[in-house]
Short mmCIF file of C-alpha atoms in Angstrom, two decimals:
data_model
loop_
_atom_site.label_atom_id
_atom_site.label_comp_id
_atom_site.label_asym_id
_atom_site.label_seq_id
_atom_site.Cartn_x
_atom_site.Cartn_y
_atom_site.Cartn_z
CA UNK V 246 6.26 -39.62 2.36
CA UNK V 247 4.37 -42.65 1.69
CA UNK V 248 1.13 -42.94 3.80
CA UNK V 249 -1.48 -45.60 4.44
CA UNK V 250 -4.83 -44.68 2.61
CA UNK V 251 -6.38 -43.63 5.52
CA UNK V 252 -3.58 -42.16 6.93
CA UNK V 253 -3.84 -39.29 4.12
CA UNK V 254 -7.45 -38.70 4.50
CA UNK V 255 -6.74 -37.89 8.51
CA UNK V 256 -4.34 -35.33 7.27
CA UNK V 257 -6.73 -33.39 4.72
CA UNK V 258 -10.41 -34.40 6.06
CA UNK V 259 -11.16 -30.68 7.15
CA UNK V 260 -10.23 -29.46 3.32
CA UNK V 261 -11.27 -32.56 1.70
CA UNK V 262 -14.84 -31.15 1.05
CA UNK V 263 -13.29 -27.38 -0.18
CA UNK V 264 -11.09 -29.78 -2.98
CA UNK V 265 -14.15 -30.36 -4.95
CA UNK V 266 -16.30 -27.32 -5.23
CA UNK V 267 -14.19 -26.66 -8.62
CA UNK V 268 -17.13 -26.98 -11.82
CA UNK V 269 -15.28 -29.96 -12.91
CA UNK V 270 -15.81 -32.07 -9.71
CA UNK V 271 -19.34 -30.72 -9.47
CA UNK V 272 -19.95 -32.09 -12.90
CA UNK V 273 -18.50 -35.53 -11.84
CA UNK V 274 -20.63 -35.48 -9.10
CA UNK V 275 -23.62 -34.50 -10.80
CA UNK V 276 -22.83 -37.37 -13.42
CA UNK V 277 -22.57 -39.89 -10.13
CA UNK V 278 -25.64 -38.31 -9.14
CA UNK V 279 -27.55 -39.05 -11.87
CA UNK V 280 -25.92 -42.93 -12.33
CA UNK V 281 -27.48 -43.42 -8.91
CA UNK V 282 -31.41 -42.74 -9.53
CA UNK V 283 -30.95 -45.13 -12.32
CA UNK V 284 -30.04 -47.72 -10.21
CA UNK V 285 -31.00 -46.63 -6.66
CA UNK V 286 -34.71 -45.90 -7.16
CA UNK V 287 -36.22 -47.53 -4.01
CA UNK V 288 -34.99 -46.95 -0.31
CA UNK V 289 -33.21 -50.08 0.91
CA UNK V 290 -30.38 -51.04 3.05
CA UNK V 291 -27.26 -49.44 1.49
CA UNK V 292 -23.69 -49.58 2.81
CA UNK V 293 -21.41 -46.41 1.45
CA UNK V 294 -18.32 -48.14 1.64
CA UNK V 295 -15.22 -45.64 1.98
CA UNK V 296 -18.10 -42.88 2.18
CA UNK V 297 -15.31 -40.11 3.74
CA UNK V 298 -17.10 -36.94 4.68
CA UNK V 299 -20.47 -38.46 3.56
CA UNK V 300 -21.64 -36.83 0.27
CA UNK V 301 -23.20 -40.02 -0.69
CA UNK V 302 -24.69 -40.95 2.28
CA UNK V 303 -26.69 -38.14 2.92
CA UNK V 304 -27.81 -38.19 -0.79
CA UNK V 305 -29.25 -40.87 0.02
CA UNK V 306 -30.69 -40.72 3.40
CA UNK V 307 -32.35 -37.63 2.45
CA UNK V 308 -34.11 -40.19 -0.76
CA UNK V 309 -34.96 -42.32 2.49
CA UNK V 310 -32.90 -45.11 2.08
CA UNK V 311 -31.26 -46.65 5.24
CA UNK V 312 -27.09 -46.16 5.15
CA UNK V 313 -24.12 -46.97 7.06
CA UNK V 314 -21.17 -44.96 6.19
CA UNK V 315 -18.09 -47.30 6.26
CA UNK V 316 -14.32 -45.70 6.69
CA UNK V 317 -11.07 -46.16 8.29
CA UNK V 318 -10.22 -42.18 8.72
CA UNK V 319 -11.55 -41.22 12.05
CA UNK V 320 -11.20 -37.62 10.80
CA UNK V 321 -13.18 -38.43 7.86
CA UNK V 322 -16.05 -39.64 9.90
CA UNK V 323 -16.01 -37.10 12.45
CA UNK V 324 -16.90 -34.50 9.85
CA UNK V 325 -19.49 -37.00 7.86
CA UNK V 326 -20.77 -36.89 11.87
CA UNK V 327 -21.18 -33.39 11.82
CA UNK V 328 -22.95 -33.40 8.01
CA UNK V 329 -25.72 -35.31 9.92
CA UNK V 330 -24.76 -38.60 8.35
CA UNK V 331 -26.85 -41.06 10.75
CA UNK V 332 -25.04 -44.34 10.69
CA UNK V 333 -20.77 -44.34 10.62
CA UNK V 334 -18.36 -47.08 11.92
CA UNK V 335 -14.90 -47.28 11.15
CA UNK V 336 -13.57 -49.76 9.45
CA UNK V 337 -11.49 -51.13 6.46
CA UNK V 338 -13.36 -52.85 3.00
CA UNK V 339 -11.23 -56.12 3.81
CA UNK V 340 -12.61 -56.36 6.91
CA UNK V 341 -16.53 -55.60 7.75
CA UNK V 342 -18.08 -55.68 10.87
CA UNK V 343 -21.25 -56.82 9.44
CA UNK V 344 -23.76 -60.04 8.98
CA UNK V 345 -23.44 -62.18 5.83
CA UNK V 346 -26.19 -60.57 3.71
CA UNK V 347 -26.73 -57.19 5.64
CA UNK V 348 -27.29 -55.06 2.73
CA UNK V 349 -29.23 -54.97 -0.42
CA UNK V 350 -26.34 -52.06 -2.32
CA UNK V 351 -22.62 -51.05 -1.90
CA UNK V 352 -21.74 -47.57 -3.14
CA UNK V 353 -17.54 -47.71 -3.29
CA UNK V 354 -17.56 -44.37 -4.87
CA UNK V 355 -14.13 -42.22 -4.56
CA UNK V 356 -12.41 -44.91 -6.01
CA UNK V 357 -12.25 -46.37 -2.73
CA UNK V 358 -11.57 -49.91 -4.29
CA UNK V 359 -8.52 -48.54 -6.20
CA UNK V 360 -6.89 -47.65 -2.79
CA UNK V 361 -7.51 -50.80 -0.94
CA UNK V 362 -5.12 -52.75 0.45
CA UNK V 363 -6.07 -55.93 -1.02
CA UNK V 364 -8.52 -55.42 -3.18
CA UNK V 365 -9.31 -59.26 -3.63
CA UNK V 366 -10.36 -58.98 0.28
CA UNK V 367 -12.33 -55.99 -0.35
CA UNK V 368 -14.32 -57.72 -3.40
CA UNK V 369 -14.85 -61.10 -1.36
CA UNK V 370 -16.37 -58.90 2.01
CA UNK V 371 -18.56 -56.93 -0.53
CA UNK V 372 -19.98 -60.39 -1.90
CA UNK V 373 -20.55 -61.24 1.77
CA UNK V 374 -22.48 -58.59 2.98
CA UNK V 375 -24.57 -58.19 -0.49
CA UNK V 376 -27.69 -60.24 -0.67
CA UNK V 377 -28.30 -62.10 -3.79
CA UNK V 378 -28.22 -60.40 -6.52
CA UNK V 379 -27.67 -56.99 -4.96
CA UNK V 380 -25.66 -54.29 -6.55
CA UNK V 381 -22.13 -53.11 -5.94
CA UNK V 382 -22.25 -49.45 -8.00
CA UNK V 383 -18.11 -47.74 -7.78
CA UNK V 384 -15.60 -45.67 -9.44
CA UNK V 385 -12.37 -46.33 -9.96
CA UNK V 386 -9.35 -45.17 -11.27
CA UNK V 387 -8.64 -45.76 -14.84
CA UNK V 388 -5.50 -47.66 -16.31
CA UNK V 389 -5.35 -46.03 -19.55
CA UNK V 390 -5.78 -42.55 -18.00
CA UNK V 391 -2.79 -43.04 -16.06
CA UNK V 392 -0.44 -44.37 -18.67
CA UNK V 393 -1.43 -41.31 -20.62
CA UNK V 394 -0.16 -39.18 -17.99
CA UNK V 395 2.71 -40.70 -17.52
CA UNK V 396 3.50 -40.61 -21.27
CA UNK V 397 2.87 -37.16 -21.33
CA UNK V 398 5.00 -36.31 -18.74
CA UNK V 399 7.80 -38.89 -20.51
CA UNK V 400 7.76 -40.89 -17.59
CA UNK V 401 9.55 -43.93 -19.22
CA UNK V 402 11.12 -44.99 -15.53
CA UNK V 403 7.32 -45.57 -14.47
CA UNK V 404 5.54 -46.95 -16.87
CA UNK V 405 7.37 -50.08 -17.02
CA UNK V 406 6.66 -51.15 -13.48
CA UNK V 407 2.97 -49.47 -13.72
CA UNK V 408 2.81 -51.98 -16.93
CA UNK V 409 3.40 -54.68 -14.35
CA UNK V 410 1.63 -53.78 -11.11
CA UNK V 411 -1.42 -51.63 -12.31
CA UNK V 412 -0.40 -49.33 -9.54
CA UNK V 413 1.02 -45.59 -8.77
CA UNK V 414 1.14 -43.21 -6.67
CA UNK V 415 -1.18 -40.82 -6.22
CA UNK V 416 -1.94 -37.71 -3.16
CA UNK V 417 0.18 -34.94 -2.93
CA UNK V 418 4.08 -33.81 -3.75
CA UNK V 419 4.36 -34.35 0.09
CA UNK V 420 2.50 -37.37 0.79
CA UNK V 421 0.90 -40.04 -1.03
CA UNK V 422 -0.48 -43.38 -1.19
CA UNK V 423 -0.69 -46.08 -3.37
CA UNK V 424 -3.60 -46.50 -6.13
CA UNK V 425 -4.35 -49.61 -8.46
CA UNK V 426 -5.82 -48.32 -11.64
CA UNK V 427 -8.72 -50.94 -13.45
CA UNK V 428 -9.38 -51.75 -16.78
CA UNK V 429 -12.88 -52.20 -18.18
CA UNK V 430 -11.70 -55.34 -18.89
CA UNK V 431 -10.51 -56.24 -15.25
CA UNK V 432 -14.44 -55.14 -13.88
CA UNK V 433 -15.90 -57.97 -16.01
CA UNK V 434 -14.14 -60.91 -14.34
CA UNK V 435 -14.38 -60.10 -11.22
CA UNK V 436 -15.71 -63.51 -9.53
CA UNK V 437 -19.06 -64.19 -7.81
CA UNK V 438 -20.54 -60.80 -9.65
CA UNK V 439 -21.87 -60.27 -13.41
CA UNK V 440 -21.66 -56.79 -15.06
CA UNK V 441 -24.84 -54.69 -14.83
CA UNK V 442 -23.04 -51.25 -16.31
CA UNK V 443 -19.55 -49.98 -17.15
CA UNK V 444 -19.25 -46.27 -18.06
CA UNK V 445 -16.53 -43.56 -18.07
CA UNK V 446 -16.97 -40.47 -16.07
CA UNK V 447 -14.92 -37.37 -17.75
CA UNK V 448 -14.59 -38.84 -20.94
CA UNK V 449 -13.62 -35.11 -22.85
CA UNK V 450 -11.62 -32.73 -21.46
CA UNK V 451 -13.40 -29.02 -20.55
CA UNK V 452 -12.13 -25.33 -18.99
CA UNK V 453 -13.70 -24.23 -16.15
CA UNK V 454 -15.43 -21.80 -18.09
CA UNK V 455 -16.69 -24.45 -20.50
CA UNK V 456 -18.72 -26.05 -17.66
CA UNK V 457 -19.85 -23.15 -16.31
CA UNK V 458 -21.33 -21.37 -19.83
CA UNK V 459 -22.52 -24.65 -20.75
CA UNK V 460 -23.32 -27.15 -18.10
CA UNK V 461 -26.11 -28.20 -19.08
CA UNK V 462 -25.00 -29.36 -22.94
CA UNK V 463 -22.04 -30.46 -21.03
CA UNK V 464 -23.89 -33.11 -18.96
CA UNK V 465 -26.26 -34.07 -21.60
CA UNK V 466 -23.14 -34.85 -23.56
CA UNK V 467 -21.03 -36.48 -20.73
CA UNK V 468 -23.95 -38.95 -20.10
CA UNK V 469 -24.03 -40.20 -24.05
CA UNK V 470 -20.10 -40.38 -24.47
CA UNK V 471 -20.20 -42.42 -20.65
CA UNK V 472 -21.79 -45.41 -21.98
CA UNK V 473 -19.30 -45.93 -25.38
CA UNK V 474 -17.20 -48.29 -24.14
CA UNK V 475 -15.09 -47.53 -27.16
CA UNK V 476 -13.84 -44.46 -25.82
CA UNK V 477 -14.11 -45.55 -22.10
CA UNK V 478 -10.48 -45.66 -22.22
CA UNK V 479 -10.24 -41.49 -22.01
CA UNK V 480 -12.21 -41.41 -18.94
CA UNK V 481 -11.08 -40.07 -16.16
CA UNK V 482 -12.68 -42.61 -13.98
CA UNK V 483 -14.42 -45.71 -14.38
CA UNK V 484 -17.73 -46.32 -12.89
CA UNK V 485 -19.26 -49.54 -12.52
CA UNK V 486 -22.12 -51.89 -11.35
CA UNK V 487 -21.79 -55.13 -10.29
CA UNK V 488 -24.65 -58.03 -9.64
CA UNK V 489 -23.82 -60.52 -6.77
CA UNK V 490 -24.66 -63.78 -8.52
CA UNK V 491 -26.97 -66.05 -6.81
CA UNK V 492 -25.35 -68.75 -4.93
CA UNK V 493 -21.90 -66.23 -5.15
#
């Protein structure tokens, strides 16, 4: 069944946290971690745009910045609520309830901006609401990673319209939504914003019991390889930040 974006995060909001305790997500998320102190260093105004249960959110409230957790799924926010995440309003990226200006950061982490419904909507209200030359800092999910899959799996039906569109499907064998998947390439021209960074998150493959023995050579390693943009295209995700030119 196809579902609405926030439609499929109602439905799994209660396991969504459980889904990423595996060592591979926790790498990711220590990878995202670290991407952040480079470019989060002082508390400001930050809007955590998609922000689900609030992982991100209450990384950085607890750093003493000042957030508002942005999401349609009122499941989603119910249990960022009960995290302790301070600030939450529902609502979609193409639409934000908020002042021209209001914040000095945007975290779209999640790959929130591949699952938008129009994602030239959701990059115009981010330019809005930034102030000049404020940072958006995202993931997304990768083109290339996607067209390898499909390959793999001899997919020929897809790839042809995914060729096209930029978009799949992506969820569960029961339900799903729809996901556009980036290029590097498509981050750079993005209008009204310059590129800061562009890095791949998951660039080598690793067991379980890889990143476990070895986490720490692991990281050191995924943090070098993220910033080839050579090899960006074997990423599992894409992460990005954005400047909001002045006058944008």
């Amino acid at each position: 069944m196809k579902l609405r974006p926030w439609e499929f995060y109602d439905r799994i909001a209660r396991a969504y946290d459980s889904m990423y305790e595996t060592p591979k997500w926790k790498l990711y998320h220590r990878l995202i971690g670290s991407f952040l102190e480079e470019y989060l260093k002082n508390p400001c105004r930050v809007l955590d745009l998609g922000g689900g249960t609030g992982k991100w959110s209450l990384f950085l409230q607890e750093r003493g910045f000042e957030v508002v957790l942005v999401d349609p799924s009122k499941e989603m926010l119910e249990v960022a609520r009960e995290k302790g995440v301070k600030n939450v309003v529902e609502a979609r990226a193409e639409d934000l309830p908020f002042p021209s200006g209001a914040f000095e950061a945007v975290l779209a982490l999640g790959d929130v901006l591949s699952y938008v419904e129009n994602k030239d909507k959701a990059f115009s209200e981010i330019r809005r609401v930034l102030v000049p030359d404020g940072l958006l800092i995202a993931t997304v999910d990768n083109f290339y990673t996607f067209l390898q899959q499909m390959i793999e799996k001899d997919a020929w039906d897809q790839i042809t319209r995914f060729l096209k569109t930029q978009t799949t499907s992506v969820g569960t064998t029961l339900f799903s939504f729809n996901s556009y998947a980036f290029k590097p390439e498509d981050l750079d021209s993005l209008e009204g914003f310059e590129t800061v960074d562009i890095r791949g998150i998951g660039v080598m493959e690793y067991s379980d019991e890889q990143i476990s023995e070895r986490e720490e050579t692991i990281f050191r390693l995924e943090r070098e390889l993220s910033k080839d943009r050579n090899i960006i295209w074997k990423a599992g995700h894409i992460f990005f930040v954005l400047k909001k030119k002045r006058g944008a």
